[in-house]
Structures are given as C-alpha cells and as structure tokens.
Coordinates of C-alpha atoms and ligand atoms in Angstrom, one line a residue:
X128 CA -32.9 -59.3 20.8
X129 CA -31.8 -56.2 23.0
X130 CA -32.9 -58.0 25.9
X131 CA -30.6 -61.1 25.5
X132 CA -28.1 -58.3 24.8
X133 CA -28.5 -56.9 28.4
X134 CA -28.7 -60.4 30.1
X135 CA -25.3 -61.7 28.3
X136 CA -23.5 -58.5 29.3
X137 CA -24.8 -58.9 32.7
X138 CA -23.5 -62.2 33.0
X139 CA -20.0 -61.6 31.2
X140 CA -19.4 -58.2 33.2
X141 CA -21.2 -59.2 36.7
X142 CA -23.1 -56.2 36.0
X143 CA -26.4 -55.4 36.8
X144 CA -29.0 -54.3 34.5
X145 CA -29.9 -51.0 36.8
X146 CA -26.3 -50.7 36.8
X147 CA -26.1 -50.3 33.1
X148 CA -28.8 -48.8 32.4
X149 CA -27.9 -46.0 35.0
X150 CA -24.5 -45.9 33.3
X151 CA -26.0 -45.3 30.1
X152 CA -28.5 -42.3 31.4
X153 CA -25.1 -40.5 32.9
X154 CA -23.4 -41.2 29.6
X155 CA -26.5 -39.0 27.9
X156 CA -27.1 -36.5 30.6
X157 CA -23.2 -35.9 30.4
X158 CA -23.2 -35.2 26.7
X159 CA -26.4 -33.2 27.0
X160 CA -28.6 -35.6 24.5
X161 CA -32.0 -35.5 24.4
X162 CA -34.6 -38.2 25.9
X163 CA -34.3 -41.3 24.2
X164 CA -30.7 -41.4 23.5
X165 CA -29.7 -43.7 26.5
X166 CA -31.4 -46.2 24.7
X167 CA -29.4 -45.6 21.5
X168 CA -26.4 -45.6 23.7
X169 CA -27.4 -48.9 26.0
X170 CA -28.2 -50.4 22.4
X171 CA -24.6 -49.7 20.8
X172 CA -22.9 -50.7 24.0
X173 CA -25.3 -54.1 24.4
X174 CA -24.9 -55.1 20.9
X175 CA -22.0 -53.4 19.1
X176 CA -21.3 -54.2 15.7
X177 CA -17.9 -54.4 16.2
X178 CA -15.5 -52.5 19.2
X179 CA -13.8 -50.2 17.7
X180 CA -10.3 -50.9 17.7
X181 CA -8.0 -48.1 20.2
X182 CA -4.6 -47.6 20.1
X183 CA -3.1 -45.7 22.7
X184 CA 0.2 -43.9 23.0
X185 CA 2.2 -42.6 25.7
X186 CA 4.4 -39.7 25.3
X187 CA 5.6 -37.1 27.9
X188 CA 3.1 -37.5 31.0
X189 CA 2.7 -39.4 34.0
X190 CA 0.0 -41.9 33.2
X191 CA -2.4 -39.8 35.3
X192 CA -5.3 -40.2 32.8
X193 CA -4.5 -43.7 32.3
X194 CA -5.1 -44.2 36.3
X195 CA -7.7 -41.8 36.2
X196 CA -9.7 -43.9 33.9
X197 CA -9.0 -47.1 35.1
X198 CA -9.2 -46.4 38.8
X199 CA -12.6 -44.5 38.7
X200 CA -14.4 -45.6 41.6
X201 CA -17.7 -46.2 40.0
X202 CA -18.2 -49.9 39.6
X203 CA -19.3 -49.8 35.8
X204 CA -16.1 -48.0 34.2
X205 CA -13.2 -50.1 34.2
X206 CA -15.3 -52.9 32.9
X207 CA -17.4 -51.2 30.5
X208 CA -14.3 -49.5 29.0
X209 CA -12.8 -52.8 28.1
X210 CA -16.4 -53.8 26.8
X211 CA -16.8 -51.1 24.8
X212 CA -13.6 -50.7 22.7
X213 CA -10.8 -53.3 21.6
X214 CA -7.9 -51.8 23.4
X215 CA -5.4 -53.0 21.1
X216 CA -2.1 -51.3 22.1
X217 CA -1.9 -49.6 25.6
X218 CA 1.7 -49.6 27.0
X219 CA 0.9 -49.4 30.5
X220 CA -1.9 -52.4 30.6
X221 CA -0.1 -54.6 28.0
X222 CA 1.2 -58.0 29.3
X223 CA 3.4 -57.6 26.1
X224 CA 6.6 -55.7 26.6
X225 CA 9.4 -54.5 23.8
X226 CA 9.1 -56.1 20.4
X227 CA 6.1 -58.3 20.7
X228 CA 4.4 -54.8 22.1
X229 CA 5.1 -53.1 18.9
X230 CA 4.5 -56.2 16.4
X231 CA 1.1 -55.9 18.3
X232 CA 0.5 -52.1 17.0
X233 CA 1.7 -52.7 13.8
X234 CA -0.9 -55.9 13.5
X235 CA -3.5 -53.6 14.9
X236 CA -3.1 -50.8 12.2
X237 CA -2.9 -53.3 9.4
X238 CA -5.7 -55.1 10.7
X239 CA -8.0 -51.8 11.4
X240 CA -6.4 -49.6 8.6
X241 CA -8.7 -46.4 8.5
X242 CA -10.8 -47.6 11.5
X243 CA -9.4 -47.3 14.4
X244 CA -9.2 -44.8 17.2
X245 CA -6.0 -43.0 18.0
X246 CA -5.7 -41.8 21.7
X247 CA -2.7 -39.7 23.0
X248 CA -1.8 -39.6 26.2
X249 CA 1.2 -36.4 26.9
X250 CA 2.9 -33.6 25.1
X251 CA 5.3 -34.8 22.1
X252 CA 8.8 -33.6 22.3
X253 CA 9.7 -31.9 18.6
X254 CA 13.2 -30.0 19.7
X255 CA 16.3 -31.7 18.3
X256 CA 14.0 -34.1 16.1
X257 CA 12.2 -35.2 18.7
X258 CA 15.2 -37.0 20.3
X259 CA 14.0 -36.7 23.8
X260 CA 11.1 -39.4 24.0
X261 CA 11.6 -42.7 21.8
X262 CA 10.3 -46.0 22.2
X263 CA 11.3 -49.0 20.2
X264 CA 14.4 -46.7 18.7
X265 CA 11.2 -44.3 17.5
X266 CA 10.7 -40.9 18.1
X267 CA 7.5 -40.1 19.7
X268 CA 6.8 -37.7 16.9
X269 CA 7.3 -40.4 13.9
X270 CA 5.4 -42.8 16.1
X271 CA 2.2 -40.3 16.4
X272 CA 2.5 -39.1 12.5
X273 CA 2.7 -43.1 11.8
X274 CA -0.3 -43.8 13.8
X275 CA -2.3 -40.5 12.7
X276 CA -2.0 -41.3 9.0
X277 CA -4.7 -44.2 9.0
X278 CA -6.5 -43.4 12.1
X279 CA -10.4 -43.0 11.9
X280 CA -10.1 -40.4 14.9
X281 CA -7.7 -39.3 17.2
X282 CA -8.3 -38.1 20.4
X283 CA -5.6 -36.2 22.7
X284 CA -6.5 -37.1 26.4
X285 CA -5.3 -35.0 29.3
X286 CA -3.9 -31.6 29.3
X287 CA 0.0 -32.2 27.8
X288 CA -1.6 -33.9 24.6
X289 CA -4.3 -31.2 24.2
X290 CA -2.1 -28.1 24.3
X291 CA 1.8 -29.3 25.9
X292 CA 1.1 -29.3 30.1
X293 CA 3.5 -29.5 32.7
X294 CA 6.1 -30.7 30.0
X295 CA 5.5 -27.6 27.7
X296 CA 5.9 -25.4 30.6
X297 CA 8.7 -22.3 29.9
X298 CA 11.5 -23.1 29.3
X299 CA 9.7 -26.0 27.5
X300 CA 13.7 -27.3 27.1
X301 CA 12.1 -30.7 24.8
X302 CA 10.0 -28.4 22.6
X303 CA 7.1 -30.1 24.4
X304 CA 3.9 -29.6 21.9
X305 CA 0.1 -30.9 21.9
X306 CA -1.1 -33.5 19.4
X307 CA -2.9 -30.7 17.2
X308 CA 0.0 -28.8 16.6
X309 CA 1.8 -31.8 14.5
X310 CA -1.2 -33.5 13.3
X311 CA -2.7 -30.9 10.6
X312 CA -4.4 -32.8 8.6
X313 CA -7.4 -34.1 10.6
X314 CA -9.4 -33.2 13.3
X315 CA -7.8 -33.8 17.0
X316 CA -10.9 -34.0 20.1
X317 CA -8.9 -32.4 23.0
X318 CA -10.2 -33.7 26.6
X319 CA -7.6 -31.1 28.9
X320 CA -7.7 -31.7 32.4
X321 CA -4.8 -33.2 34.6
X322 CA -6.1 -35.5 34.9
X323 CA -9.2 -35.1 33.0
X324 CA -12.5 -36.6 34.0
X325 CA -12.8 -39.8 32.7
X326 CA -16.3 -39.1 31.9
X327 CA -15.4 -36.8 29.3
X328 CA -13.4 -39.2 27.2
X329 CA -15.6 -41.7 27.7
X330 CA -18.5 -40.0 26.7
X331 CA -17.0 -39.0 23.5
X332 CA -15.9 -42.6 22.9
X333 CA -19.8 -43.6 23.5
X334 CA -20.4 -40.8 21.0
X335 CA -18.3 -42.1 18.6
X336 CA -19.6 -45.7 19.2
X337 CA -23.5 -44.6 19.2
X338 CA -23.5 -41.9 16.6
X339 CA -20.7 -42.6 14.3
X340 CA -19.3 -39.2 14.7
X341 CA -17.6 -37.2 17.1
X342 CA -19.2 -34.4 19.4
X343 CA -19.2 -31.0 18.8
X344 CA -16.0 -29.3 19.4
X345 CA -14.7 -25.5 20.5
X346 CA -11.9 -23.6 18.6
X347 CA -9.8 -25.8 21.4
X348 CA -10.7 -29.2 20.0
X349 CA -12.5 -29.5 23.5
X350 CA -15.9 -31.3 23.4
X351 CA -18.9 -28.3 23.8
X352 CA -20.7 -30.8 26.0
X353 CA -17.8 -30.5 28.8
X354 CA -16.1 -27.6 28.3
X355 CA -18.8 -25.0 27.2
X356 CA -19.0 -23.2 30.5
X357 CA -16.7 -21.6 32.7
X358 CA -15.8 -23.4 35.7
X359 CA -17.3 -20.3 37.7
X360 CA -20.5 -20.3 36.6
X361 CA -21.5 -23.8 38.1
X362 CA -19.7 -23.7 41.0
X363 CA -21.2 -24.3 44.7
X364 CA -19.3 -21.2 46.1
X365 CA -20.5 -19.1 43.5
X366 CA -23.3 -16.9 45.8
X367 CA -19.9 -16.1 48.4
X368 CA -18.4 -14.7 45.1
X369 CA -21.0 -12.4 44.1
X370 CA -21.6 -10.9 47.8
X371 CA -18.3 -10.6 48.4
X372 CA -17.7 -13.6 51.0
X373 CA -13.8 -15.2 50.6
X374 CA -11.4 -17.3 52.1
X375 CA -8.2 -14.9 52.4
X376 CA -6.2 -18.0 53.6
X377 CA -5.9 -21.2 53.7
X378 CA -7.3 -22.3 57.0
X379 CA -8.9 -19.0 58.2
X380 CA -12.9 -18.7 58.9
X381 CA -13.8 -17.9 55.6
X382 CA -12.3 -21.3 54.1
X383 CA -13.4 -23.0 57.0
X384 CA -16.8 -22.0 56.1
X385 CA -16.7 -23.0 52.7
X386 CA -16.3 -18.9 51.9
X387 CA -15.3 -18.5 48.1
X388 CA -11.8 -19.4 46.9
X389 CA -11.1 -16.4 44.3
X390 CA -8.7 -14.5 46.8
X391 CA -6.8 -17.8 47.0
X392 CA -6.0 -18.1 43.3
X393 CA -8.7 -20.0 42.0
X394 CA -8.9 -19.8 38.4
X395 CA -12.7 -20.9 37.8
X396 CA -13.3 -17.9 36.5
X397 CA -11.3 -18.3 33.4
X398 CA -11.3 -21.9 32.9
X399 CA -14.2 -23.9 31.0
X400 CA -14.6 -27.4 32.5
X401 CA -18.1 -29.3 33.7
X402 CA -15.9 -30.5 37.1
X403 CA -18.2 -28.9 39.5
X404 CA -21.1 -30.3 37.4
X405 CA -20.1 -34.1 37.2
X406 CA -17.5 -34.2 39.9
X407 CA -14.8 -36.8 40.0
X408 CA -14.7 -40.0 41.7
X409 CA -18.2 -41.4 41.0
X410 CA -21.5 -40.1 39.8
X411 CA -23.4 -38.4 42.3
X412 CA -21.1 -39.0 45.2
X413 CA -17.9 -37.9 44.1
X414 CA -16.2 -34.6 44.6
X415 CA -13.9 -31.9 43.1
X416 CA -10.8 -29.4 43.8
X417 CA -12.8 -26.6 44.8
X418 CA -15.4 -28.7 46.7
X419 CA -12.3 -30.2 49.2
X420 CA -11.2 -26.7 49.4
X421 CA -8.6 -26.1 47.0
X422 CA -8.4 -23.2 44.6
X423 CA -9.3 -24.3 41.2
X424 CA -5.6 -24.2 39.3
X425 CA -7.0 -24.2 35.8
X426 CA -5.5 -27.2 34.6
X427 CA -8.3 -27.6 31.4
X428 CA -7.4 -24.4 30.3
X429 CA -4.2 -23.5 27.9
X430 CA -1.8 -20.7 29.1
X431 CA -3.6 -20.9 32.8
X432 CA -3.0 -24.3 34.2
X433 CA 0.8 -24.5 35.1
X434 CA 1.8 -21.3 33.8
X435 CA -0.1 -18.5 36.2
X436 CA 1.3 -19.3 39.5
X437 CA -1.4 -20.3 42.1
X438 CA -1.9 -16.8 43.7
X439 CA -2.1 -15.3 40.9
X440 CA -5.9 -13.7 40.6
X441 CA -7.8 -15.1 37.7
X442 CA -9.0 -13.0 34.8
X443 CA -13.1 -12.7 35.7
X444 CA -14.9 -13.2 32.5
X445 CA -18.5 -12.0 32.3
X446 CA -18.4 -9.7 35.7
X447 CA -22.0 -8.3 34.5
X448 CA -24.5 -10.3 32.6
X449 CA -24.2 -9.6 29.1
X450 CA -26.9 -7.5 27.4
X451 CA -29.2 -10.2 26.7
X452 CA -29.1 -13.8 27.6
X453 CA -30.9 -16.1 25.1
X454 CA -34.6 -17.2 26.1
X455 CA -34.4 -20.6 28.0
X456 CA -37.2 -22.3 26.3
X457 CA -39.1 -25.3 27.2
X458 CA -37.8 -27.8 24.5
X459 CA -33.8 -26.9 25.3
X460 CA -34.3 -27.4 29.4
X461 CA -31.5 -26.1 31.1
X462 CA -29.0 -26.4 29.0
X463 CA -26.1 -29.3 28.4
X464 CA -23.7 -28.3 31.1
X465 CA -26.2 -29.8 33.7
X466 CA -25.5 -28.5 37.7
X467 CA -24.9 -31.6 39.8
X468 CA -28.3 -31.8 41.1
X469 CA -29.9 -31.9 37.6
X470 CA -27.4 -35.0 36.3
X471 CA -28.1 -36.7 39.7
X472 CA -32.0 -36.3 39.0
X473 CA -31.4 -36.7 35.4
X474 CA -29.5 -39.9 35.9
X475 CA -31.5 -41.2 38.8
X476 CA -34.7 -40.3 36.7
X477 CA -33.3 -42.6 33.7
X478 CA -33.6 -40.1 31.3
X479 CA -36.1 -37.4 32.5
X480 CA -36.3 -34.8 29.9
X481 CA -35.9 -31.9 32.0
X482 CA -32.1 -31.8 32.0
X483 CA -31.6 -32.1 28.4
X484 CA -30.6 -29.8 25.6
X485 CA -31.1 -31.5 21.8
X486 CA -27.9 -32.1 20.3
X487 CA -27.6 -30.2 17.0
X488 CA -25.6 -33.1 15.3
X489 CA -27.5 -36.2 16.7
X490 CA -27.5 -38.9 13.6
X491 CA -25.0 -37.3 11.5
X492 CA -22.6 -40.0 10.1
X493 CA -19.1 -38.1 9.8
X494 CA -16.5 -39.4 11.8
X495 CA -15.3 -36.0 12.0
X496 CA -16.6 -33.4 14.5
X497 CA -18.3 -30.6 14.3
X498 CA -16.8 -27.5 15.1
X499 CA -18.1 -24.6 17.1
X500 CA -17.0 -21.8 19.3
X501 CA -18.1 -22.0 23.1
X502 CA -20.7 -19.9 23.6
Ligands
SF4_750 FE1 -16.2 -21.0 42.6 FE2 -13.7 -20.5 42.2 FE3 -15.4 -19.1 41.5 FE4 -14.8 -18.8 43.6 S1 -14.1 -18.1 41.8 S2 -17.1 -19.3 42.9 S3 -14.3 -20.8 44.1 S4 -15.4 -21.2 40.7

C-alpha cells in the first residue's frame, strides 16, 4: 500500500523514490526526530488523509519568504510543497485576481472552517486604524483577525510577521506589528529570518501533517528544533573566534583566510538559528552568509537584525562554559541542532540513529505547539 503510494507520487511528480526518501530523512533530521520518524513522514506525505488547506496572507513585506520557499534549488521542494499542502489562497501565486481571489479565500475558509493553516508573511500596520495596508478594501488588521478566527494553526513566516522586521524599525511610521501582537487567543508559531530557511517552514508543516501537532516552541514562538542554539555555537569559524583570529576589514588577510567575522559586526553570538547547520539553497551543498564571508546580521533575532547597526559588536553570550553542561547520553545523541556534517550524514544514511534527539512531543495529538524555553 505504502509502496504503491510512493510509486504514484513518483509518477505524478517525476520524483525518484530515493530523492523522496532522502527528502523525508532531511525533514526528520532538521526537526531532530528519532530514528524511524522518516518513515512516518514519508507515509504522511505519500498517503495523506487530506492535504491541509493553507491560506497564505501577504502584508508589509518584500515577498522574499515566498521567493525563498519556491526558488530553493533542492529539486523536491517546490514540487512537494504543493503536494503536501493545498494552497488555497496566495496572492503571489494565484492566477486569479481581484474579487475572484477574495472569493477563493472566503470559499476556502468556509469549506475548511477550524481546520485550515493560516500562514502570514509580513508585518501588520496598526497605526491610524490600520489604513496603511489594504487589500480588497479591507485593512490587513481586519483580514488577519478574520482569517485567524477559524484557523487550526497559525504560522508567522519571516521576520516581519514574527517580530516586526524591517517595516517596524524606528520610527515605525505605520505601527508595523507582528502577528502575535494582534492574535493573542491562539498560539502563533514564528519562523523568523530574512528570508527564513524554507526547510524550517516546511519541517513545521510536515510535523503538523505527520503528528497532528505543531513542534515545541520557545518564548518567542520559534520551533526549538531550529532556534534553540546560537549561530555562534555551530559556526565553522568558531575556532578562529576562540583563538583570537579575526578579520578586521573586508578583504584583509584575515578575511581572505576565513577568520572570525566578529569584529566586522557579526551578530552570531546573540542570534538563535540553525543557519550554519542546515545551510541555505540546498541540503548538503548550500551556503550561508557567514560561509560566504559576510557577518551574520541577526535577522532571526528581535531587536538585533535591522535594529543594531552592522558595525556594532554583538553581545557575546556564554563567553565561558556554564558550571556544568548536561551529560551527553547515548540515547540523546548529539542533539536536535545538528552540525552540517551530522545532518548530511544523517540524510545520506537515511535516518542513521547517531544524529537524532528524541523529541518530547512525538505522538501528541493537540494541534497547538508546546511552549518551552530555549536552552
Ligand atoms: Fe562565526 Fe560570527 Fe561567531 Fe565569528 S562571531 S564564530 S563568524 S558566528
């Protein structure tokens, strides 16, 4: 039965079985799920009971989040996103426009009342009654409230929707606000980043599809599997930081040699994200800003990205080791935030157990996320 479903998926998408299974293993590895979870994910995608309806709203933003998701180089991503979900409203991707598009949104909301996933891209202007962003004659504020009322789950994608992002920088003339400042009666999962890594978004959706629940989140609403560790902890230049070898100017000898970018304003020491672990562009062969020689500017971190000037030095957390680290026990492996090498190894080995941490919420049936603090 499962084999038949994968065969059908292969024929429909022109996707090789091996590529599909590698994708499922990558999803499981990204989320730090235990051995065997990739099979559950493959089953959920290949034999979905019903693709979840997704209503995707755009407000104050540049559409970079959508671009990042759909322009990713990994061959399966753009195919699978449309296979995993039923994208029932998305202004950038819709053929329809005007009244037709708005009618489609209402039809999707009515047909999937209480069951659809609401994805919000962009901040919401709240100043002066929200008049600075209107679609179809309605303010972004009203549209958000209208759509959130019957949503089963809400995901704020990108820094603008997650914490205000660039539109909210001082003096913030439009009162640009994040989703969770407006929707208070439902949990909002945030996937910050400018743009966010598409795998973090897709992994969140796949988690919901596979287990019927959203992943564990931190106090800012960010999934712990992606945002529980500082960039600085997994950075490939960390050894240079510890040894005191820094690039002092762009293009100087230290920069050319790949030394640490801290003195050029890198915000990795105060920014939580898994960029150095899962990279951008493609699993295993992608890159990321620090990897290309540009300091991290802290886009996933409220009050850092767009707020702190790039030349300003980061606040360094955890300069010395805490009094005691928890023991790394065999059952837990190396933790959910895998290093690049561990991730690639995990994908290549299709769920070899070494790179996985047991996720505490596996099997929960509540659709709301579990809140936890970033460790
Ligand atoms: Fe990497 Fe930046 Fe930390 Fe240097 S300061 S080790 S470049 S994250």
